[in-house]
Coordinates of C-alpha atoms in Angstrom, one line a residue:
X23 CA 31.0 13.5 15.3
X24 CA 30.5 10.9 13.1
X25 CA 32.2 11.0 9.0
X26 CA 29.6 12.4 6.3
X27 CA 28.2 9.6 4.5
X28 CA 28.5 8.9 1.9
X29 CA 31.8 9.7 2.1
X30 CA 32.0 11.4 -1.9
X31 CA 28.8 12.6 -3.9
X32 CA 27.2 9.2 -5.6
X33 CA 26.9 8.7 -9.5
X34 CA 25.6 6.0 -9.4
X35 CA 23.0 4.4 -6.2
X36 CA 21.7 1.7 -6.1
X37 CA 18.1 1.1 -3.8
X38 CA 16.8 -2.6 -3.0
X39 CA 13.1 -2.0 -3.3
X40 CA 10.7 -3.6 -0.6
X41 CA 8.5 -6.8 -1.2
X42 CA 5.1 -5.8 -1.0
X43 CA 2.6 -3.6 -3.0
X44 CA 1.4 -1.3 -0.1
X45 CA 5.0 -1.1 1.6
X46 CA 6.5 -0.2 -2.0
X47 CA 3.6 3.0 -2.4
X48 CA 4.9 3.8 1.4
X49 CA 8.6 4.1 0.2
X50 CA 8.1 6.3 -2.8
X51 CA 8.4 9.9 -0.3
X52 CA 12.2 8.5 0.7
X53 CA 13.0 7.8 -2.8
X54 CA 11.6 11.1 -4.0
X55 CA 13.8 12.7 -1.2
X56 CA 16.8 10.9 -2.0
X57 CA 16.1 12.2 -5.8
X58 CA 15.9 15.7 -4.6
X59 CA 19.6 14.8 -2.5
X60 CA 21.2 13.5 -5.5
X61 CA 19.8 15.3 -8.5
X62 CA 22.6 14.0 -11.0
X63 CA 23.0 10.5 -9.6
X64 CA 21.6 8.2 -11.7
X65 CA 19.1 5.9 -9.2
X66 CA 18.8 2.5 -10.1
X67 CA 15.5 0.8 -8.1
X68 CA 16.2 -3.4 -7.8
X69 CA 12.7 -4.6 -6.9
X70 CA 10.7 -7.8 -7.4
X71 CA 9.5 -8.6 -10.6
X72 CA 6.0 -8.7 -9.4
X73 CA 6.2 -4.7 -8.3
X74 CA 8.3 -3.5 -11.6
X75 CA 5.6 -2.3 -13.8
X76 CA 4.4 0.0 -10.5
X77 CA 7.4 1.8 -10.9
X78 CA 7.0 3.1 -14.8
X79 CA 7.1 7.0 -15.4
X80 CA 8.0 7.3 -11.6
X81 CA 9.9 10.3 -11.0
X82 CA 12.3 8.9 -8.2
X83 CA 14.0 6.4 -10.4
X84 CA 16.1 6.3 -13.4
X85 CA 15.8 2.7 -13.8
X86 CA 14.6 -0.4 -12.5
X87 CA 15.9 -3.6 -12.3
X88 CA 14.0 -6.7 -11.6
X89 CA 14.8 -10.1 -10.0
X90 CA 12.1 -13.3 -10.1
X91 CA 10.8 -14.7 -7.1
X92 CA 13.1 -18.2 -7.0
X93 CA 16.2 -16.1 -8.6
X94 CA 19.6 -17.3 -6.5
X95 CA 21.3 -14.6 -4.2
X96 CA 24.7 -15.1 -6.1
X97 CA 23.0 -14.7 -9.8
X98 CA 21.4 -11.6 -8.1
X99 CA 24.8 -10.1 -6.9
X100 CA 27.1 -11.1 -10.1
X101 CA 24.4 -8.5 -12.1
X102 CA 24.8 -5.9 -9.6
X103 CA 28.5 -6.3 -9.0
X104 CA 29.0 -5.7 -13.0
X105 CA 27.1 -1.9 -12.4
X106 CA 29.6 -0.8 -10.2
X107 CA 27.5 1.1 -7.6
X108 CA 28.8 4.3 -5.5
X109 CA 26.3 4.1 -2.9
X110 CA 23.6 0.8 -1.8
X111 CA 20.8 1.7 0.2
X112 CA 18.9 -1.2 1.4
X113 CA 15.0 -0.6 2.2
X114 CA 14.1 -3.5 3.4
X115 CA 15.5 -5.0 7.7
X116 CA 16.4 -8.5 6.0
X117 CA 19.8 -10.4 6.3
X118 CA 19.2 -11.0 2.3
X119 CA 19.0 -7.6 1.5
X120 CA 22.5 -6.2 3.0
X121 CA 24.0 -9.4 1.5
X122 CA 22.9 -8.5 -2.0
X123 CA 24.7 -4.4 -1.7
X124 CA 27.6 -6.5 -0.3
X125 CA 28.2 -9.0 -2.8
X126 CA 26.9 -6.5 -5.0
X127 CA 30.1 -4.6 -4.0
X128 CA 28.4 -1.0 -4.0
X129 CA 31.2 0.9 -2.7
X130 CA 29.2 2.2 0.2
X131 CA 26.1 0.3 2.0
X132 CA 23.0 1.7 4.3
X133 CA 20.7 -0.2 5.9
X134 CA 18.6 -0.3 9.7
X135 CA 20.8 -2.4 11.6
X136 CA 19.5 -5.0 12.7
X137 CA 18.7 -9.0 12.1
X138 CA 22.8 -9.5 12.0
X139 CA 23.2 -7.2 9.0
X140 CA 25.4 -4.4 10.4
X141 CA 28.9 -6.2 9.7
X142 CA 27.1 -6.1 6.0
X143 CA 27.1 -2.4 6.3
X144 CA 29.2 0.8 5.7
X145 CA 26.3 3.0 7.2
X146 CA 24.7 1.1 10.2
X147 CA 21.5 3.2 11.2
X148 CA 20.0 2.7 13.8
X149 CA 15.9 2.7 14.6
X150 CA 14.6 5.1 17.0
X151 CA 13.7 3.9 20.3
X152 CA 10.1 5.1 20.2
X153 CA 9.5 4.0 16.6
X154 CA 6.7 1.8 16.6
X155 CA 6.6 -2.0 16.1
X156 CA 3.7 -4.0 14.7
X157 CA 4.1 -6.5 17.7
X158 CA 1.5 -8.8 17.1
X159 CA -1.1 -9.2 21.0
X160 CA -1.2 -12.8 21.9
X161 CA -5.1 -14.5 22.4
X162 CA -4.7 -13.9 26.2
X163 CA -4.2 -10.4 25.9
X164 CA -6.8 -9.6 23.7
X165 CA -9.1 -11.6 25.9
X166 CA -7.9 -9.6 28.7
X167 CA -8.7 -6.1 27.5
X168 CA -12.1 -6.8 26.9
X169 CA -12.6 -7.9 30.2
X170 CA -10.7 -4.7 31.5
X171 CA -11.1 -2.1 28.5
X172 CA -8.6 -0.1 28.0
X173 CA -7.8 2.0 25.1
X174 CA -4.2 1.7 23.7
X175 CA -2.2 4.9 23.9
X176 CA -2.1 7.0 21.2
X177 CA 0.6 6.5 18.5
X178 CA 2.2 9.5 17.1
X179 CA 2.3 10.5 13.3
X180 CA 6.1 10.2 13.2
X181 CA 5.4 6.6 13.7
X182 CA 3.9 6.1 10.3
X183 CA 6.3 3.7 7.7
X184 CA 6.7 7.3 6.0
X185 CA 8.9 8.0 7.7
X186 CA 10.7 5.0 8.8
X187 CA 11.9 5.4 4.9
X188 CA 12.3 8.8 5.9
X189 CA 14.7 8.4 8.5
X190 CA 17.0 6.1 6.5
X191 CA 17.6 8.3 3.5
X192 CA 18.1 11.1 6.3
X193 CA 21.4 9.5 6.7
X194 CA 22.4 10.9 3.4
X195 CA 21.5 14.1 4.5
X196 CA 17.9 13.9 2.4
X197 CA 15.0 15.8 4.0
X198 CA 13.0 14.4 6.2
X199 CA 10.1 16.4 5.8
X200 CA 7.1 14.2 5.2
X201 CA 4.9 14.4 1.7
X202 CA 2.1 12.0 0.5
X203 CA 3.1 8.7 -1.2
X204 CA 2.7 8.9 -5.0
X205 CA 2.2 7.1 -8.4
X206 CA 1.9 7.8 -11.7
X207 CA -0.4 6.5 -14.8
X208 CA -0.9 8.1 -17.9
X209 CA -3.7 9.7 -20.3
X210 CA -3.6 6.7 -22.5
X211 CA -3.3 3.6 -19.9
X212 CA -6.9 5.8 -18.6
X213 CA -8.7 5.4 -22.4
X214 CA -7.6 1.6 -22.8
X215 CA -9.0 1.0 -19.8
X216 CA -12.0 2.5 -20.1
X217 CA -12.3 1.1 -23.7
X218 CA -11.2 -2.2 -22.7
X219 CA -13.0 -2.8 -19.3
X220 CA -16.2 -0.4 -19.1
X221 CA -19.2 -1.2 -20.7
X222 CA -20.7 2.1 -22.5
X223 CA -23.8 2.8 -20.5
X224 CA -26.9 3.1 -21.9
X225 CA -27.9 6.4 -20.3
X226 CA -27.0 8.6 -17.5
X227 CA -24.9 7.3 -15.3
X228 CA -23.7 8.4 -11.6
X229 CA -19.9 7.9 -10.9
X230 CA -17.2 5.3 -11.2
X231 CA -16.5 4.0 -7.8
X232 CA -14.2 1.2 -6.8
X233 CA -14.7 -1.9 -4.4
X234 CA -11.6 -3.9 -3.0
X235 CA -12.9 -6.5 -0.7
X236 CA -10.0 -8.4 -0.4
X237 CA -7.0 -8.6 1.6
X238 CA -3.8 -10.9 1.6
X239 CA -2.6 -11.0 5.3
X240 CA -5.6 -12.5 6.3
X241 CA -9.2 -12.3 7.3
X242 CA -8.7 -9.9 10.4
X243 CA -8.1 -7.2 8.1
X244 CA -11.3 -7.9 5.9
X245 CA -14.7 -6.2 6.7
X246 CA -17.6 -8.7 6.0
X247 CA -19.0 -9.3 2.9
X248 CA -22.0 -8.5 3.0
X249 CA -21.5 -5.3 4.2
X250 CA -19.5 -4.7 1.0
X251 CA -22.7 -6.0 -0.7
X252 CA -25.0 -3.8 1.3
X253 CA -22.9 -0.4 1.1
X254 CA -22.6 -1.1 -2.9
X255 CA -26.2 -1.7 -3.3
X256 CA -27.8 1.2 -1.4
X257 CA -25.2 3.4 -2.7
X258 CA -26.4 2.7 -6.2
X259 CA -29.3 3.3 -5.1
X260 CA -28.7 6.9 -4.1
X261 CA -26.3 8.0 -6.7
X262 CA -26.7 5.7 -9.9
X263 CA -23.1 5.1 -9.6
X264 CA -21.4 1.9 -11.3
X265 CA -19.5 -0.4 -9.6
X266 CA -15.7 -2.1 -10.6
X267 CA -14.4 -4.7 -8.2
X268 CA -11.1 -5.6 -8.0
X269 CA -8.9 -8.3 -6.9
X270 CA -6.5 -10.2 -7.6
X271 CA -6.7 -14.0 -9.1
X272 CA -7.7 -15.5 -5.5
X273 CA -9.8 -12.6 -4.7
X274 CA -12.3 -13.9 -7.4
X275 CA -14.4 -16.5 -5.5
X276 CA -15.0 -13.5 -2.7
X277 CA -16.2 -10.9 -5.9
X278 CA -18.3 -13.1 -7.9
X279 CA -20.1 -13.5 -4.3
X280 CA -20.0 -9.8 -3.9
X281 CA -21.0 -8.9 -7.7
X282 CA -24.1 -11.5 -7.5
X283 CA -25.0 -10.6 -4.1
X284 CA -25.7 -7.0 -5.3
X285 CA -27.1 -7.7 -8.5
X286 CA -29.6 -9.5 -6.0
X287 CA -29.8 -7.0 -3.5
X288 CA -30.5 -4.6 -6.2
X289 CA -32.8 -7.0 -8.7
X290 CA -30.7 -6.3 -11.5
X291 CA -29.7 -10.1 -12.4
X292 CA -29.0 -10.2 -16.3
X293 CA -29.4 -6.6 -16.7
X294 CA -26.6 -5.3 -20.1
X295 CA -24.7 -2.9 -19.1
X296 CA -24.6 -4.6 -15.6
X297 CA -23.8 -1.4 -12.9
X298 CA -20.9 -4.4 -11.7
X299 CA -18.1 -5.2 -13.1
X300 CA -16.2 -7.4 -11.7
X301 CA -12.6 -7.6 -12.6
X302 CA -10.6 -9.3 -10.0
X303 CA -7.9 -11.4 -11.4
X304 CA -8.0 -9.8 -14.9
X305 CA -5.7 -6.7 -14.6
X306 CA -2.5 -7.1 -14.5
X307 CA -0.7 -4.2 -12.4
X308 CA -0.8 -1.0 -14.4
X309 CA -4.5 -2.2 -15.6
X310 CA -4.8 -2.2 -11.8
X311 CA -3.5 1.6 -11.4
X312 CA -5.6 2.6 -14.3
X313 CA -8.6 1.3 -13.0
X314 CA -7.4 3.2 -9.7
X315 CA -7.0 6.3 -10.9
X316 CA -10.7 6.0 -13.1
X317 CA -12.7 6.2 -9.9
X318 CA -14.0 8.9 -8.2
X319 CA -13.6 6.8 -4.8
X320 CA -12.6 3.4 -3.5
X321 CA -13.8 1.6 -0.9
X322 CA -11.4 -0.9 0.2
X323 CA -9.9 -2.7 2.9
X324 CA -6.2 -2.2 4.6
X325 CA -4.2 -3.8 1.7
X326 CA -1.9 -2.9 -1.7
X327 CA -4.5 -1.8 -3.9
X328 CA -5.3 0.8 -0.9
X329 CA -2.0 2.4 -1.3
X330 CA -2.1 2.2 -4.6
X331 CA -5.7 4.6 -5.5
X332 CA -4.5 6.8 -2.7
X333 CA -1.3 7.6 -4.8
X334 CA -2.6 8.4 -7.8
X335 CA -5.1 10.6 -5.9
X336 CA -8.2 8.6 -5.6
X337 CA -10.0 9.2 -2.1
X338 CA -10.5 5.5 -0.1
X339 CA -12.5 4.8 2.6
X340 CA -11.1 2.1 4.8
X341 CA -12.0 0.3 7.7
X342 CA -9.4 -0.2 9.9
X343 CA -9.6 -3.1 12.4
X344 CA -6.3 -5.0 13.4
X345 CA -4.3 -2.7 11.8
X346 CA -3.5 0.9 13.0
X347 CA -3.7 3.7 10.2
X348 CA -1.5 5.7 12.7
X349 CA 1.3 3.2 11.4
X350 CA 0.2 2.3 7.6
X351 CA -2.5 4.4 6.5
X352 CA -2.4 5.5 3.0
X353 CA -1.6 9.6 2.6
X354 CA 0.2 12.0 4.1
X355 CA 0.8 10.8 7.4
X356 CA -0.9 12.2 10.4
X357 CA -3.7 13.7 7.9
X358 CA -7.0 12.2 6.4
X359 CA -6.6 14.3 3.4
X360 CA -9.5 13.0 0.8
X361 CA -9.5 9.9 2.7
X362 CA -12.1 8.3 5.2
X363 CA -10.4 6.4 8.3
X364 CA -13.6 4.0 9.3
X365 CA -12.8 2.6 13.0
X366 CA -14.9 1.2 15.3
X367 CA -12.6 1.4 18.8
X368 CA -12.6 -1.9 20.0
X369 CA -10.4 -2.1 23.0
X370 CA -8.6 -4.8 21.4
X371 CA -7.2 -3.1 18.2
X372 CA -4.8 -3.0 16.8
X373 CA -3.9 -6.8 17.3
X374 CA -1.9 -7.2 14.0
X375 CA -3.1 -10.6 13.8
X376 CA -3.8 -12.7 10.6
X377 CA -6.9 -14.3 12.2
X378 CA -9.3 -12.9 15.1
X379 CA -9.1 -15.3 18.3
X380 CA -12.6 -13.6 19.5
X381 CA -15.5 -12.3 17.4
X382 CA -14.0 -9.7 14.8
X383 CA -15.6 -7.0 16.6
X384 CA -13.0 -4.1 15.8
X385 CA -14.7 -4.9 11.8
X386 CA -18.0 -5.7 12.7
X387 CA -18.9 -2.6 14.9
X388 CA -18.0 -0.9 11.9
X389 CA -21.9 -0.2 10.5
X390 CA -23.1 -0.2 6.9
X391 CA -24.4 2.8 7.4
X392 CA -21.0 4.6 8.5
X393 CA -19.2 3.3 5.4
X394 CA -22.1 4.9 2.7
X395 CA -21.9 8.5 4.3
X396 CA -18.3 7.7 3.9
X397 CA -18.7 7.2 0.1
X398 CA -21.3 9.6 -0.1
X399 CA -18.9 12.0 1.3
X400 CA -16.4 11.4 -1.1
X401 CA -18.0 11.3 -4.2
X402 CA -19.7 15.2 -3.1
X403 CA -15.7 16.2 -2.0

C-alpha cells in the first residue's frame, strides 16, 4: 500500500501550466478538481506569458505567475524557490518541467513519469497502459490502408486529454469524475468588444457567428478555404447573419482571402457595414475570448481558439481530419454537447501528421453542404 501523498495537507501548491492554448482549456477540469481537493490551499498557476491573460477571473487559481518564452531555467527556479511551495504538480511530460518543482524546491513533486523525470519526483505516476498516444502513421501506412481499408478501432472516451489531467491530480486523492473544460469573460470585456470591433448595422441583422480557418500544427488539420468561403456565403444567405474571422497575426493572409472571397461570392464588395469582419491578428487574447463568447456559433478548425469558444459556452462545428476528437475534442468528453463533430471516415485518419502525404481526403470528403446544416443547426439550438 503505497504512503498518502501528499504526505500533509498543502498551503500552498504550486501547478506548471501547459504550453499551448487548446492543451491549457483541456487542463482547466483537473485544476478545478484539485480546487475542490484543497479548498484552503492557496494555488499558484506558473504558465507562459503568452497563456496568462486566459487565466483571469478563473475559478481554479489564486494566482498566476508568468515566465517569457527565452526566460533561463535557473532565473525561473530562484522565483519559485523564494515561494516556498508544499506541493508542485507538473502538467506538462517534459524533463524542464520536473526540473523547475525541483530547483523550485516545492517540498513535494508530481509529475507522469516519464522522459527521465522520475528521479525529479516525489510522486512518480505512472500513465495507463491503454491511454492513448497521438503516434503519428508513417507515409507507407497511410498508403497502405487505402489500398486495404480498414477502419481504426474505436478509442474510448477515457482516452480524451480530460482526463489524462484527470488522472494526475487523482493522485491527490481529487475526483476524477469528468466535467466540461471552462473559461470565463466578463459583462464588460462583451460591451468593449462589441463597441470596439462591430460595426452598428444598419438594419436587421441575423446572428453573430464566428469563422476560425486557421490552424498552427499545420495544413492537415485545415479544411479548404474555399469551403470556409462557400459555407460563409450561403449561410448569409439563409440567415442574414454577420460574419467575424479570427486569427492570429499569421492567420491574416488566409482571412483577407476568406473575407474578399465572400464579399465576392456574395456581391457585397464595398458594401458599409460589411457582414465580414475580419479580425485576425488584432485581438490580443481576452479580445479573443470576448469575441468567443459574442457568437452564437463558431465554425472552426481543430486548434486553440476551438477550445477556447467551447469554454465559454459557444457551440463549434469542427471538422476533424488527422486529428481524433475521441482524444482532443473540445467539451465534455465522450459527448457532442452543443457541438458539431464534422468527419468524413477516411480509412486513413487520424494520421496526426503536420502535412498530408496523399490527397487530404479525410478534410475534403467533408462537403460544404454538411458544414451549413451544421451551423444551421446550431444557430436554431
Amino acid at each position: 500500500m503505497s504512503a498518502p501523498f501528499p504526505a500533509s495537507e498543502p498551503s500552498a501548491i504550486l501547478v506548471r501550466g501547459v504550453n499551448w492554448l487548446g492543451d491549457a482549456v483541456m487542463t482547466t477540469p483537473a485544476l478545478l478538481r484539485l480546487r475542490d481537493r484543497f479548498p484552503r490551499a492557496r494555488i499558484t498557476l506558473f504558465t507562459p506569458q503568452k497563456l496568462a491573460d486566459l487565466w483571469t477571473g478563473f475559478p481554479g487559481v489564486d494566482e498566476v505567475i508568468a515566465f517569457a518564452a527565452d526566460s533561463s531555467l535557473l532565473r525561473e527556479a530562484r522565483r519559485l524557490r523564494a515561494r516556498r511551495f508544499d506541493l508542485g504538480i507538473a502538467l506538462p511530460n517534459s524533463l524542464r518541467s520536473a526540473l523547475e518543482l525541483w530547483l523550485g524546491r516545492a517540498r513535494e513533486r508530481l509529475g507522469f513519469a516519464g522522459n527521465g523525470r522520475s528521479p525529479l519526483l516525489t510522486r512518480a505516476a505512472a500513465r495507463p497502459v491503454a491511454e492513448e498516444r497521438m503516434i503519428k502513421r508513417s507515409a507507407e501506412e497511410i498508403r497502405r490502408s487505402l489500398l486495404i481499408p480498414v477502419m481504426p478501432p474505436a478509442i474510448s472516451p477515457e482516452a480524451h486529454h480530460v482526463h489524462h489531467y484527470l488522472r494526475l491530480m487523482a493522485e491527490v486523492g481529487a475526483s476524477m469524475d469528468p466535467i466540461a473544460p471552462r473559461l470565463r469573460v466578463f459583462p464588460e470585456e462583451l460591451a468593449r468588444f462589441e463597441q470596439s470591433f462591430i460595426p452598428a448595422p444598419s438594419g436587421p441583422q441575423g446572428p453573430l457567428l464566428g469563422l476560425n480557418p486557421g490552424a498552427e500544427y499545420g495544413p492537415a488539420k485545415r479544411w479548404p478555404e474555399e469551403r470556409f468561403v462557400e459555407t460563409a456565403a450561403r449561410v448569409h444567405q439563409a440567415t442574414r447573419c454577420r460574419w467575424i474571422l479570427f486569427g492570429g497575426p499569421g492567420d491574416r493572409a488566409l482571412t483577407d482571402r476568406i473575407a474578399s472571397g465572400i464579399a465576392e461570392r456574395l456581391s457585397i464588395r464595398g458594401t458599409s457595414p460589411s457582414p465580414v469582419v475580419n479580425l485576425a491578428g488584432r485581438t490580443d487574447l481576452r479580445e479573443l475570448m470576448a469575441g468567443m463568447a459574442s457568437c452564437r456559433a463558431v465554425l472552426t478548425n481543430d486548434s486553440g481558439p476551438m477550445h477556447v469558444a467551447a469554454a465559454l459556452g459557444t457551440p463549434v462545428i469542427v471538422p476533424f481530419g488527422s486529428t481524433s476528437p475521441e482524444l482532443t475534442a473540445p467539451g465534455l468528453p465522450g459527448s457532442t454537447g452543443p457541438h458539431h463533430f464534422l468527419r468524413a471516415g477516411a480509412p486513413c485518419s487520424p494520421c496526426f501528421l503536420r502535412e498530408c502525404p496523399i490527397d487530404l481526403r479525410c478534410m475534403t470528403k467533408i462537403t460544404v453542404e454538411t458544414a451549413i446544416e451544421a451551423v444551421l443547426a446550431a444557430i436554431r439550438a
